[in-house]
Coordinates of C-alpha atoms in Angstrom, one line a residue:
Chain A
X1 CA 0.0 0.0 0.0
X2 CA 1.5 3.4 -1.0
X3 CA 2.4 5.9 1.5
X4 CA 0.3 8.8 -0.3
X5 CA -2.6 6.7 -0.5
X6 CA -2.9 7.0 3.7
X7 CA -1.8 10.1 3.7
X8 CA -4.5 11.5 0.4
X9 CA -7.3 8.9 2.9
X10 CA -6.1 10.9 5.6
X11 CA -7.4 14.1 4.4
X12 CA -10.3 12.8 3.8
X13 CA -10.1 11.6 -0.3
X14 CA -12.6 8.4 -0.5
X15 CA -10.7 7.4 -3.9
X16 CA -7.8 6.9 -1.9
X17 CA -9.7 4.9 1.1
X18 CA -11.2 2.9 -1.6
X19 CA -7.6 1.4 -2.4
X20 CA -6.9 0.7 1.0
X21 CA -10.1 -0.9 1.6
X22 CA -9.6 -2.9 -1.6
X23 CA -6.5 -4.5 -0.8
X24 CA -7.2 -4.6 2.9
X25 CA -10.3 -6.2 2.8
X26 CA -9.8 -9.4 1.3
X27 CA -6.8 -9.8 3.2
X28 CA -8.6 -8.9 6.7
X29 CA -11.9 -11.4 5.8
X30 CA -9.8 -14.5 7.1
X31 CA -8.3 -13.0 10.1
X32 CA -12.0 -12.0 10.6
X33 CA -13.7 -15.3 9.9
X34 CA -11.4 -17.0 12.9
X35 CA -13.2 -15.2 15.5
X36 CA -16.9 -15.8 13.8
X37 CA -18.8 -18.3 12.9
X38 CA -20.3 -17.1 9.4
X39 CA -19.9 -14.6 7.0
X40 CA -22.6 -13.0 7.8
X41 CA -21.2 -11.3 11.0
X42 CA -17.5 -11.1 9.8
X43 CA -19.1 -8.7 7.1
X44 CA -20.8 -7.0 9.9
X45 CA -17.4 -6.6 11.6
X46 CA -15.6 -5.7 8.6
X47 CA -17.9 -3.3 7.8
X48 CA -17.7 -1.3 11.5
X49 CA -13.6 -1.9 11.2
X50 CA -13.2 0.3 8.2
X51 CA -15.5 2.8 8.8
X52 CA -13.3 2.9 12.3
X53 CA -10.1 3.2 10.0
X54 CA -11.8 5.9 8.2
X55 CA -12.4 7.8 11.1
X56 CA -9.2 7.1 12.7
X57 CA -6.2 7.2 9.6
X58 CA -5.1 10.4 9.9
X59 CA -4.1 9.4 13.9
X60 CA -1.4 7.1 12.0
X61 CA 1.8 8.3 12.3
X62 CA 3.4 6.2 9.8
X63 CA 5.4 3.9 12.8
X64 CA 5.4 0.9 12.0
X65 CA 3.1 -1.0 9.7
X66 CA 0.2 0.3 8.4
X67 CA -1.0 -3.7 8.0
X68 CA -0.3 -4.4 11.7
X69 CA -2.5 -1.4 12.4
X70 CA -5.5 -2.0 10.0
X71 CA -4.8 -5.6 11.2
X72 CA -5.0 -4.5 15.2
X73 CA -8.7 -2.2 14.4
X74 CA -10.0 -5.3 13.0
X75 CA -9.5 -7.6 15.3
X76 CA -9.7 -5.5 17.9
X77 CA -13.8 -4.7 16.2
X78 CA -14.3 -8.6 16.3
X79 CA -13.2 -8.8 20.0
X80 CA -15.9 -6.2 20.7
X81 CA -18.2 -8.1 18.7
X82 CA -17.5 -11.4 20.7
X83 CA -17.9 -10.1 24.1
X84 CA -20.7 -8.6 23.4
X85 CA -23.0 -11.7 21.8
X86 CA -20.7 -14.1 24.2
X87 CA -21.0 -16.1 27.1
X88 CA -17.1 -16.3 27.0
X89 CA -16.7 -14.9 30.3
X90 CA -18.3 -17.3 32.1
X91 CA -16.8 -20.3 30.4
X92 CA -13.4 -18.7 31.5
X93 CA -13.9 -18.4 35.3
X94 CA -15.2 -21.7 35.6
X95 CA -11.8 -23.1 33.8
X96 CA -9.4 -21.0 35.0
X97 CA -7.7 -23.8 37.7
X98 CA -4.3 -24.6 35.7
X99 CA -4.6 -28.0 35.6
X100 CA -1.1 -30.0 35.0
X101 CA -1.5 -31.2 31.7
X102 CA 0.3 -33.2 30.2
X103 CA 1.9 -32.2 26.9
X104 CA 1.2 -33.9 23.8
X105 CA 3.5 -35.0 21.2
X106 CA 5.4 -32.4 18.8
X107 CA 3.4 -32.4 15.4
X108 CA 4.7 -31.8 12.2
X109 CA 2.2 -29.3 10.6
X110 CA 3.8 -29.5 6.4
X111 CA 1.6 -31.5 4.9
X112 CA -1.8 -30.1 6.9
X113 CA -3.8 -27.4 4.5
X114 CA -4.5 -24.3 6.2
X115 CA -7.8 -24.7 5.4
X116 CA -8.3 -28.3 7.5
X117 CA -6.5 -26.4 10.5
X118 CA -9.2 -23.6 10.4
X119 CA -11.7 -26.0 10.6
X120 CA -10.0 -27.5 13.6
X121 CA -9.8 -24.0 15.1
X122 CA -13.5 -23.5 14.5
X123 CA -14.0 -26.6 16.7
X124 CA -12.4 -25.4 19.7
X125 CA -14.4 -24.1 22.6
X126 CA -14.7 -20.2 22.3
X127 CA -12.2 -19.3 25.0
X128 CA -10.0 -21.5 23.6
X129 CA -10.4 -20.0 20.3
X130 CA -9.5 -16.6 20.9
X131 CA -6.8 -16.7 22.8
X132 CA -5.5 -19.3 20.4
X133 CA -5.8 -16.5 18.0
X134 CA -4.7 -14.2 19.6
X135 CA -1.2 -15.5 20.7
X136 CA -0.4 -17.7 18.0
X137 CA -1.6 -16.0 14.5
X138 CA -2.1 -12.2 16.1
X139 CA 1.2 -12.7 18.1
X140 CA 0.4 -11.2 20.9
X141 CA 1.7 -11.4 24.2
X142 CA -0.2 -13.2 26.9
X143 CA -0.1 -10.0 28.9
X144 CA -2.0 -8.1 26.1
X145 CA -4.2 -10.9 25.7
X146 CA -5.2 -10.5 29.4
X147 CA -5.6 -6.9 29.3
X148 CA -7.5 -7.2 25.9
X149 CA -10.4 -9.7 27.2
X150 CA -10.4 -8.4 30.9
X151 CA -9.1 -12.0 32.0
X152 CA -5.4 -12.8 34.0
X153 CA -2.2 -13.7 32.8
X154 CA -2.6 -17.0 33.7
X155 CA -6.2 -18.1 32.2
X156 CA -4.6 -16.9 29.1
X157 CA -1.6 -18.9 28.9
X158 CA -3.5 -22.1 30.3
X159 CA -6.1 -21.5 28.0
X160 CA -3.7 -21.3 25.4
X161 CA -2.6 -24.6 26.3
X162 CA -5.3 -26.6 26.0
X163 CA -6.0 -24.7 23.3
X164 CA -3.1 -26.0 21.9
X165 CA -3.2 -29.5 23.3
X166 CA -7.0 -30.3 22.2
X167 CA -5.8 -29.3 18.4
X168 CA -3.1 -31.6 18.3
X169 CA -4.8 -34.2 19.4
X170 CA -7.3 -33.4 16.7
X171 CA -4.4 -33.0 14.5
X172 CA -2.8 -36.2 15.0
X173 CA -6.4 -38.3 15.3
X174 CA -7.6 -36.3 12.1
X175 CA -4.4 -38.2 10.3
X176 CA -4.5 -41.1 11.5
X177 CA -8.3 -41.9 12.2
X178 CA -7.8 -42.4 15.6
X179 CA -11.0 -42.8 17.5
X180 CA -10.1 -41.3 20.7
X181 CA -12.9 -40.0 22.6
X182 CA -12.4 -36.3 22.1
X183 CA -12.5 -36.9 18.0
X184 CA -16.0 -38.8 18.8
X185 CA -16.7 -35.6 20.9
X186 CA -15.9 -33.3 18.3
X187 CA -17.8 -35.4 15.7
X188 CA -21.0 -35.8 17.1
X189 CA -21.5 -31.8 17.9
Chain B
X1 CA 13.2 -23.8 29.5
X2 CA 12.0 -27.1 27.0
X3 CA 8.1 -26.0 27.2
X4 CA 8.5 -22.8 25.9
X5 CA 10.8 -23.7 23.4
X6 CA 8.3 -26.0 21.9
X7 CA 5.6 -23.3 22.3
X8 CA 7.8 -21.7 20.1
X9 CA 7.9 -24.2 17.5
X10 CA 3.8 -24.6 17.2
X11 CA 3.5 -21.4 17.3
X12 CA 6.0 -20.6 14.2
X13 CA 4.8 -23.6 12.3
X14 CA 1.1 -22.1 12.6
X15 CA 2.0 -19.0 11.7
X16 CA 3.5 -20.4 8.3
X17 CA 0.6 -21.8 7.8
X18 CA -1.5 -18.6 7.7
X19 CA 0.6 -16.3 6.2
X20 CA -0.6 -14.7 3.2
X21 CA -4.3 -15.3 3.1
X22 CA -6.5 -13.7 1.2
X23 CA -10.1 -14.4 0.6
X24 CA -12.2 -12.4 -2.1
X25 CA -16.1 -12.8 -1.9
X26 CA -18.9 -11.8 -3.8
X27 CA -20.3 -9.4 -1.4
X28 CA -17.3 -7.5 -0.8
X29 CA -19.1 -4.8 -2.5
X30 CA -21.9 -4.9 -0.1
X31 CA -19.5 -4.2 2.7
X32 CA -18.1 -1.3 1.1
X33 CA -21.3 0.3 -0.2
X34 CA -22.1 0.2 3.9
X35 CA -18.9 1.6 4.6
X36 CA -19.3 4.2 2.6
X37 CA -23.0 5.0 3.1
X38 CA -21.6 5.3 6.9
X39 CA -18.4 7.4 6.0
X40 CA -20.2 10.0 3.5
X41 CA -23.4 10.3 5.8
X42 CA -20.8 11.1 8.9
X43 CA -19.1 13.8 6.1
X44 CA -22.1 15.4 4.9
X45 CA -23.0 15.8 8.6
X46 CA -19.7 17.9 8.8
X47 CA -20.4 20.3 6.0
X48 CA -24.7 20.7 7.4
X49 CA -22.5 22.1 10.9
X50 CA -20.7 24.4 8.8
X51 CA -23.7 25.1 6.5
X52 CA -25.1 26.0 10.2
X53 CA -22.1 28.4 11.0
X54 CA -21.9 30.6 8.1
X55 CA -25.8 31.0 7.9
X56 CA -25.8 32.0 11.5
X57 CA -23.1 34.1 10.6
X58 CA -24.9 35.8 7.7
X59 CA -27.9 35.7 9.8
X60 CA -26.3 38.2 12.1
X61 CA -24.3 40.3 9.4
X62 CA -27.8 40.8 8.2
X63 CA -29.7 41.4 11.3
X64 CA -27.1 43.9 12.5
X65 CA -26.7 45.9 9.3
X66 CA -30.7 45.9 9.4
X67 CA -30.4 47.4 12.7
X68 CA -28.0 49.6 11.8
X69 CA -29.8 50.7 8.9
X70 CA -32.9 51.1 10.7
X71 CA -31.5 53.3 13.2
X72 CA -29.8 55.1 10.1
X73 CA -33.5 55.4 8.7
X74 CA -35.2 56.4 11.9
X75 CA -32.9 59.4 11.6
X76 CA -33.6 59.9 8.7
X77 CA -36.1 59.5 5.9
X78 CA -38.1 56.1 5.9
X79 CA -38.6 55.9 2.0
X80 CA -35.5 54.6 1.4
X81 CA -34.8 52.1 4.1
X82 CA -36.3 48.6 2.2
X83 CA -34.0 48.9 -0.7
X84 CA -31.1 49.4 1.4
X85 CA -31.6 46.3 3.5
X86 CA -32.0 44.5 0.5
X87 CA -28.5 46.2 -1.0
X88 CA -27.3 44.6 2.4
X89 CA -28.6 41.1 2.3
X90 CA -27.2 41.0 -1.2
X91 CA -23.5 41.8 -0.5
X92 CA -23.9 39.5 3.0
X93 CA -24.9 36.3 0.7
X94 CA -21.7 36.1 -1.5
X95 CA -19.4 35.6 2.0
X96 CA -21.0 32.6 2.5
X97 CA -21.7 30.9 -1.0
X98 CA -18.3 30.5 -2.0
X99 CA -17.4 28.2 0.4
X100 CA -20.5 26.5 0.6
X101 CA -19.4 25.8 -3.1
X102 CA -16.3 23.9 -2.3
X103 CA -17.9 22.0 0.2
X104 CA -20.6 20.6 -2.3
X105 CA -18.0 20.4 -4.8
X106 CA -15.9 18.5 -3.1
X107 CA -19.3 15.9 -1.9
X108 CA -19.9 15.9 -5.8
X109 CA -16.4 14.1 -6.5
X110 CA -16.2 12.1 -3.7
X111 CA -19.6 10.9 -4.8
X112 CA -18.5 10.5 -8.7
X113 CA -15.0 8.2 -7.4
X114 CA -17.7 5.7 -6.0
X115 CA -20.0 3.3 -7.6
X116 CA -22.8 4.2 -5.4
X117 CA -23.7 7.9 -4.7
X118 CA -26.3 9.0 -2.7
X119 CA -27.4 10.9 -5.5
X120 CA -28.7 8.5 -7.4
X121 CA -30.5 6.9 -4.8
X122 CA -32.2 10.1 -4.1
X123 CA -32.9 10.3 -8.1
X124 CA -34.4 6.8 -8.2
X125 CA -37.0 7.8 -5.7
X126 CA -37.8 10.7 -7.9
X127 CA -38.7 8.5 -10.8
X128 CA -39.5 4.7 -9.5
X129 CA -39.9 3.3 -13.3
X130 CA -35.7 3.1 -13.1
X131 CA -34.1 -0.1 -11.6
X132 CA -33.9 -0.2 -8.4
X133 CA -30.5 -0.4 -6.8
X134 CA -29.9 -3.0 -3.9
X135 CA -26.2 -2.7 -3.6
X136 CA -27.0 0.1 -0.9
X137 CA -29.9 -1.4 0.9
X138 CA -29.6 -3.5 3.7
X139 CA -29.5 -7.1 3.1
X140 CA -31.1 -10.5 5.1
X141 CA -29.4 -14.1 4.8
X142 CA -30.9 -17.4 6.0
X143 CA -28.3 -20.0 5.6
X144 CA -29.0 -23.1 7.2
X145 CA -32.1 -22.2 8.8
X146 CA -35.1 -20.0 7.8
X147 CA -35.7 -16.9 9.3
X148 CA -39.0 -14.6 9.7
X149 CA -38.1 -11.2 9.0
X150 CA -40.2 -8.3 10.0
X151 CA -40.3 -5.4 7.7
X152 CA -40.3 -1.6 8.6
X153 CA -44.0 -1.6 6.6
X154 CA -45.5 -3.8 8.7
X155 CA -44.6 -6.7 6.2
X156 CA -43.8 -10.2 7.4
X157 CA -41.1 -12.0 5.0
X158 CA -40.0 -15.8 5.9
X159 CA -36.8 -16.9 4.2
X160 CA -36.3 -20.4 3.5
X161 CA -32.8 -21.6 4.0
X162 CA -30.1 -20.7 1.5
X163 CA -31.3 -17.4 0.3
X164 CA -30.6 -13.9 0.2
X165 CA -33.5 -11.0 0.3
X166 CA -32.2 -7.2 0.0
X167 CA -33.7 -4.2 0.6
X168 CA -33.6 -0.5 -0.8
X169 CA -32.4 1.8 1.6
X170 CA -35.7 4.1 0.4
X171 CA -37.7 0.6 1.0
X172 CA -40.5 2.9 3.0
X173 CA -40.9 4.9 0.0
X174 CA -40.9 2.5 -3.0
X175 CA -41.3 -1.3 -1.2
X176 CA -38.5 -2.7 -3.6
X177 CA -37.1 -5.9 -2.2
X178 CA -35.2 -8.4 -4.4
X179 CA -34.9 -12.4 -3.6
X180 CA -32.5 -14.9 -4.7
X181 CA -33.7 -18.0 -2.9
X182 CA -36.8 -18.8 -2.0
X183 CA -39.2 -16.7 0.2
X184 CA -43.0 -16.6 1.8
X185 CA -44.4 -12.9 1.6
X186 CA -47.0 -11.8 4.3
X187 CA -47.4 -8.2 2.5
X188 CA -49.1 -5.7 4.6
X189 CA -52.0 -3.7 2.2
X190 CA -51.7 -0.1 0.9
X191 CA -53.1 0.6 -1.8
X192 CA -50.5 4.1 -2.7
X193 CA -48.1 2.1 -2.2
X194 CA -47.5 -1.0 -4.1
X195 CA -45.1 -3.8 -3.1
X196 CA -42.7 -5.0 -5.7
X197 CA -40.3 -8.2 -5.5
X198 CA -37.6 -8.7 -8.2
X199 CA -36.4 -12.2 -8.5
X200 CA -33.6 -13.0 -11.5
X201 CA -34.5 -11.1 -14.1
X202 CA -38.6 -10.9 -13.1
X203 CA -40.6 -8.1 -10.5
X204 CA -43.8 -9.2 -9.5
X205 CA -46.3 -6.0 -8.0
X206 CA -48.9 -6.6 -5.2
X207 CA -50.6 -4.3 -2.9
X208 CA -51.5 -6.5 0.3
X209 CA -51.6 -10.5 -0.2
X210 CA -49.4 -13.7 0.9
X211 CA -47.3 -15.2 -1.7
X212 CA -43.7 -17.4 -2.1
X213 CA -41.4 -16.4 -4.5
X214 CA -39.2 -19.1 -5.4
X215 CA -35.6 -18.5 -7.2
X216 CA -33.5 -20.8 -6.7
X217 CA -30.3 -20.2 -9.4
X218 CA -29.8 -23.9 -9.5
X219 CA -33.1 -24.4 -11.0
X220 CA -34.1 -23.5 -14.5
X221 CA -37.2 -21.8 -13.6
X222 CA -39.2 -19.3 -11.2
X223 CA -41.8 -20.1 -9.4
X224 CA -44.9 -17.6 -7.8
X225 CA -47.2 -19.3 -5.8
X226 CA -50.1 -17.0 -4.5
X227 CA -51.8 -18.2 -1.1
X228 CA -54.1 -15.2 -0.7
X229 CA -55.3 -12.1 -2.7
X230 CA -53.6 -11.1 -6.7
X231 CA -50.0 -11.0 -7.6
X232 CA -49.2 -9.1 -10.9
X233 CA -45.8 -10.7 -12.6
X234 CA -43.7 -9.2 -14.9
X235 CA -42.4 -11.8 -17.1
X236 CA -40.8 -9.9 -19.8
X237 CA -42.8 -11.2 -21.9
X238 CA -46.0 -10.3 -21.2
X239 CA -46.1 -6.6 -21.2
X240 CA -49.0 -6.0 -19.1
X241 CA -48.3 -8.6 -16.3
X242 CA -50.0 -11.6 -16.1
X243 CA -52.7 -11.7 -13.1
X244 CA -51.6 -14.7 -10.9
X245 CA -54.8 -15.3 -8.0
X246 CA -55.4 -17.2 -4.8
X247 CA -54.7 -21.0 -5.5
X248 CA -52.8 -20.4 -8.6
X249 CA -48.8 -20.9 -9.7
X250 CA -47.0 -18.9 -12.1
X251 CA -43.8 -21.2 -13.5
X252 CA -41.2 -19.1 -15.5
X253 CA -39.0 -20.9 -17.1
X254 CA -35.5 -19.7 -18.5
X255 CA -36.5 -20.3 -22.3
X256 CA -40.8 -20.5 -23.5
X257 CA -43.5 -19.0 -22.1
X258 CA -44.8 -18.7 -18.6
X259 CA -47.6 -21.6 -17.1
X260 CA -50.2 -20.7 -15.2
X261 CA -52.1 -23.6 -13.1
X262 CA -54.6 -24.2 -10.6
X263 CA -52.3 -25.7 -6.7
X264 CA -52.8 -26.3 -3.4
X265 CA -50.6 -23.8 -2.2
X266 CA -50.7 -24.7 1.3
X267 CA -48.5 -27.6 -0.4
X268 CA -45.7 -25.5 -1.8
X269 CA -45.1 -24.1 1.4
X270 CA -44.3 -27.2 3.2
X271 CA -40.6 -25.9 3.5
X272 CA -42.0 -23.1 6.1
X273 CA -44.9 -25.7 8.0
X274 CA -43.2 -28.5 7.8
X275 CA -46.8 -30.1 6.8
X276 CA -46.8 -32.2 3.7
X277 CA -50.7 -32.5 3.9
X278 CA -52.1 -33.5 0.4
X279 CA -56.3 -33.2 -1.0
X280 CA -55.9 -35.0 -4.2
X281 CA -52.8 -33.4 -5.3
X282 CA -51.1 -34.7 -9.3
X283 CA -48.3 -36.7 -8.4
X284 CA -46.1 -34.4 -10.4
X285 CA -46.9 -31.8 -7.8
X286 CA -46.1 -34.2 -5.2
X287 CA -43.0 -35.3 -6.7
X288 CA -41.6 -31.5 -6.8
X289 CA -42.3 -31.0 -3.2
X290 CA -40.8 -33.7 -2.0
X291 CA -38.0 -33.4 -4.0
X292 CA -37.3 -30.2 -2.5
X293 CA -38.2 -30.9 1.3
X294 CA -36.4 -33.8 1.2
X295 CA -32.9 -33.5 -0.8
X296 CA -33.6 -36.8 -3.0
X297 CA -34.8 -36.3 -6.7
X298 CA -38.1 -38.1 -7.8
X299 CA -38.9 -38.5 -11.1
X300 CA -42.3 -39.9 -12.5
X301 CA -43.0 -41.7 -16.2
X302 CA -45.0 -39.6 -17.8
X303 CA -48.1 -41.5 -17.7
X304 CA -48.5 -41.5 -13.8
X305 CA -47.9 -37.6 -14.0
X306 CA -51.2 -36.8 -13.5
X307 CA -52.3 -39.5 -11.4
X308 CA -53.5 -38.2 -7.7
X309 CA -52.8 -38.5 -4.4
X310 CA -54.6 -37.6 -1.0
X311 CA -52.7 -38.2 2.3
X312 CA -50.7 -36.6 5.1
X313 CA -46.8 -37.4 4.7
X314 CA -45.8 -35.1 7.0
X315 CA -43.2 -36.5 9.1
X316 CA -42.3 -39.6 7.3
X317 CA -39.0 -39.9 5.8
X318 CA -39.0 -40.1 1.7
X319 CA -38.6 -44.0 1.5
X320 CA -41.5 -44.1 3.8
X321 CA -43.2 -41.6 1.5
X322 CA -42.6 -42.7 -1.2
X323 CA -43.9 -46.5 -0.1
X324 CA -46.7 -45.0 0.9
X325 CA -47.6 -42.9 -2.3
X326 CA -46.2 -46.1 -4.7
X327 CA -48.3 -48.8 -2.4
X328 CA -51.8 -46.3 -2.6
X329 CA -51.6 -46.1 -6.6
X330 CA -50.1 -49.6 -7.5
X331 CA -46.8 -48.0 -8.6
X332 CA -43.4 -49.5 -8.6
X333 CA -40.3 -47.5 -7.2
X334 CA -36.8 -47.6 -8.3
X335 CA -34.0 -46.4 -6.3
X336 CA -30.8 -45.6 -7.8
X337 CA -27.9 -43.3 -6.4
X338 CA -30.0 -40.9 -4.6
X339 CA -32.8 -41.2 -7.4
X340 CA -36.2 -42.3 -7.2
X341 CA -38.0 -42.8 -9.9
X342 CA -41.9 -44.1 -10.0
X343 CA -43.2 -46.2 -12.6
X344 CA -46.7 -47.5 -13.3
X345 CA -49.8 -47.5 -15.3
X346 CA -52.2 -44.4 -16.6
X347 CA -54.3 -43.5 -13.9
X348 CA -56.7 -42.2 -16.9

């Protein structure tokens, strides 16, 4: 994306925010789909996010990436979005014990297609889910995940490993056809 | 410090994995015409508050020269006082018009570097003959269930599953909705203001009745089926519409002319009731309507076409249906890959 292009947006030209939004957009749908669960709403989000980026370019001060920041507004929208239609915060105090789990196996990930592994993600409880998202593909920290969805430190990072444990084992039982009990689990929802 | 380490390595290996995506849909328009409906509505709002300044500032340019001249004229001689108020008012105006100007120019090309401009939705409700345009209105998706959807008109619309029904943003104006799908319409009557669905490349007009609309673009035909009251479709062929009334069905196909026929049209809404009761309905009917409401094609030898039925299916599952309909009229049923197809004598 050109630098002018912000800049030109910035002032206010809709020509110029109509190239951001068309090479943002389709680049911003997946990240969005990963914390919904049809198109439906991610439009709903994407369509909030951009008006929010309209509103809020000429704030950018060109530090940094001006992907990471379109990328933080939209996720950002969808987290606003999930707490608000989500019982999230209950599931979370209930499982916030850190239990001593036992780590799986290390997986080898080459041959999986990205699009089987968001499937998997889709399966995984909510709280799970987000936090998955959050640390691994948004890459941020488990102290900013804590701050972001009003939880502590250490539900994130425990719900980060389950998280991470429940998706290998789907992983590994998806490959091999295991029929462990969680795959049944999974299956029958 | 292993467990981090292999954090680290999941972690990195996901990441790989999602890097790079990019999804393009075919309502990525939708979103933007929303975005920018938003965005220009928020800017116009901006140039209204400035609008608001200078007037008030003319406002009191004028008022106070008035008073000044007033005074002036008290003094003085009250013949000439009107025309030079209205010298005043006139050299008061061009301070404010100029940049009032820019402001409006500057909506015009912001306008003209989109698709959809407010402008022409504003001309479309001057002069409803022109084609409606959806891409701005607000838009209603039942996927894998249906929905009942109530409109701002007092309208009741329920969608079956897998379809789409938009809306013009002037919908309390005009009434223009457009279905791709298949949809039950509870219309609610005025008579100034007629109701008008487009489906494919069809509009049908009512004023107050209950009708389904069905669209499906896997299917080589539309389908009106009228439950209550007169529906007037638009077939493109028929210039003046073709009057389609209570207990009738109006098939369009994609190539020949449209068929009008006498239904149960309780029938063809079995997708919303669930109720697959049938009076004596043609087995060609029946075969449609199952074939729908149950995912497994039937197909019927011609002969038995017109043969009839009367019994309540509802409930049964489509081999038990199917025994039931092929044990009542001695017919024999094949079942191939999904397929059923029913074989028998004339029932004439």
């Amino acid at each position: 994306m050109e630098k002018s292009d912000v800049a030109k947006a910035a002032e206010g030209d809709l020509k110029a925010f109509k190239k951001i939004f068309d090479y943002y957009l389709p680049r911003m749908r997946p990240v969005c789909l990963r914390y919904v669960h049809t198109a439906f709403e991610a439009d709903d989000i994407l369509q909030e996010a951009f008006v929010k980026i309209f509103h809020n370019i000429k704030n950018f001060k060109f530090e940094g990436s001006f992907e990471g920041w379109v990328r933080r507004i939209v996720v950002n929208t969808a987290l606003d979005h999930f707490k608000r239609n989500s019982t999230f915060y209950s599931h979370l105090n209930i499982d916030q014990i850190n239990e001593n789990e036992t780590e799986s196996e290390e997986i080898d990930l080459s041959g999986a297609e990205p699009s089987e592994l968001i499937l998997l993600i889709n399966k995984l409880p909510e709280g799970y889910r987000m936090v998955f998202n959050l640390y691994v593909l948004e890459d941020y920290s488990h102290r900013e995940i804590a701050e972001l969805l009003g939880i502590s430190e250490g539900t994130s990072r425990s719900q980060y490993s389950k998280a991470k444990n429940s998706l290998k084992k789907m992983i590994v039982g998806q490959r091999f056809g295991f029929k462990s009990t969680l795959i049944n689990r999974f299956n029958s929802k | 410090m292993k467990n981090s380490k292999e954090t680290d390595l999941f972690k990195e290996s996901m990441r790989e994995k999602f890097r790079d995506e990019y999804l393009l849909t075919d309502h990525d328009h939708d979103v933007w015409s929303k975005v920018y409906q938003e965005i220009s509505d928020s800017k116009s709002l901006q140039v209204n508050n400035k609008f608001k300044w200078y007037y008030a500032a003319a406002a009191i340019l004028v008022f106070a020269s008035a008073l000044t001249v007033t005074i002036f004229v008290l003094k003085q001689n009250q013949n000439s006082s009107t025309s030079q108020i209205a010298a005043q008012t006139e050299n008061s105006a061009p301070a404010q018009s100029p940049l009032n100007k820019d402001e409006i120019k500057q909506e015009q090309s912001a306008s003209e570097s989109s698709l959809n401009s407010n402008k022409k939705a504003i001309n479309k409700t001057a002069k409803p003959a022109d084609k409606p345009d959806f891409a701005n209105g607000l838009k209603y998706r039942a996927e894998e269930k249906s929905i009942v959807q109530n409109l701002e008109d007092g309208s009741v619309v329920t969608l079956n599953t897998a379809t789409d029904l938009k809306k013009e943003n002037t919908f309390l104006n005009n009434r223009n909705v457009l279905v791709d799908g298949e949809a039950f319409f509870e219309v609610s009557s005025d008579k100034n203001n007629p109701f008008t669905v487009y489906f494919g490349q069809y509009k049908l007009v009512v004023v107050g009745t209950k009708f389904n609309v069905r669209n499906r673009r896997d299917e080589h035909y539309s389908e009106i089926t009228v439950q209550e009251g007169i529906v007037k479709v638009y077939d493109n062929i028929t210039a003046d519409g073709i009057l389609v009334t209570k207990g009738q069905q109006l098939t369009i196909p994609v190539e020949g002319n449209s068929i009008l026929k006498q239904v149960d049209a309780e029938n063809f809404l079995s997708w919303k009731t669930g109720k697959l009761d049938f009076r004596k309905t043609r087995l060609e009917d029946i075969a449609l309507i199952l074939s729908r409401t149950k995912e497994t094609q039937i197909t019927l030898d011609n002969n038995v076409k017109k043969c009839k039925f009367t019994g309540d299916l509802s409930g049964l599952s489509i081999e038990e249906a199917v025994q039931v309909i092929a044990l009542t009229n001695s017919l024999k049923a094949e079942k191939t890959e999904g397929k059923i197809h029913l074989t028998g004598n004339s029932c004439e």
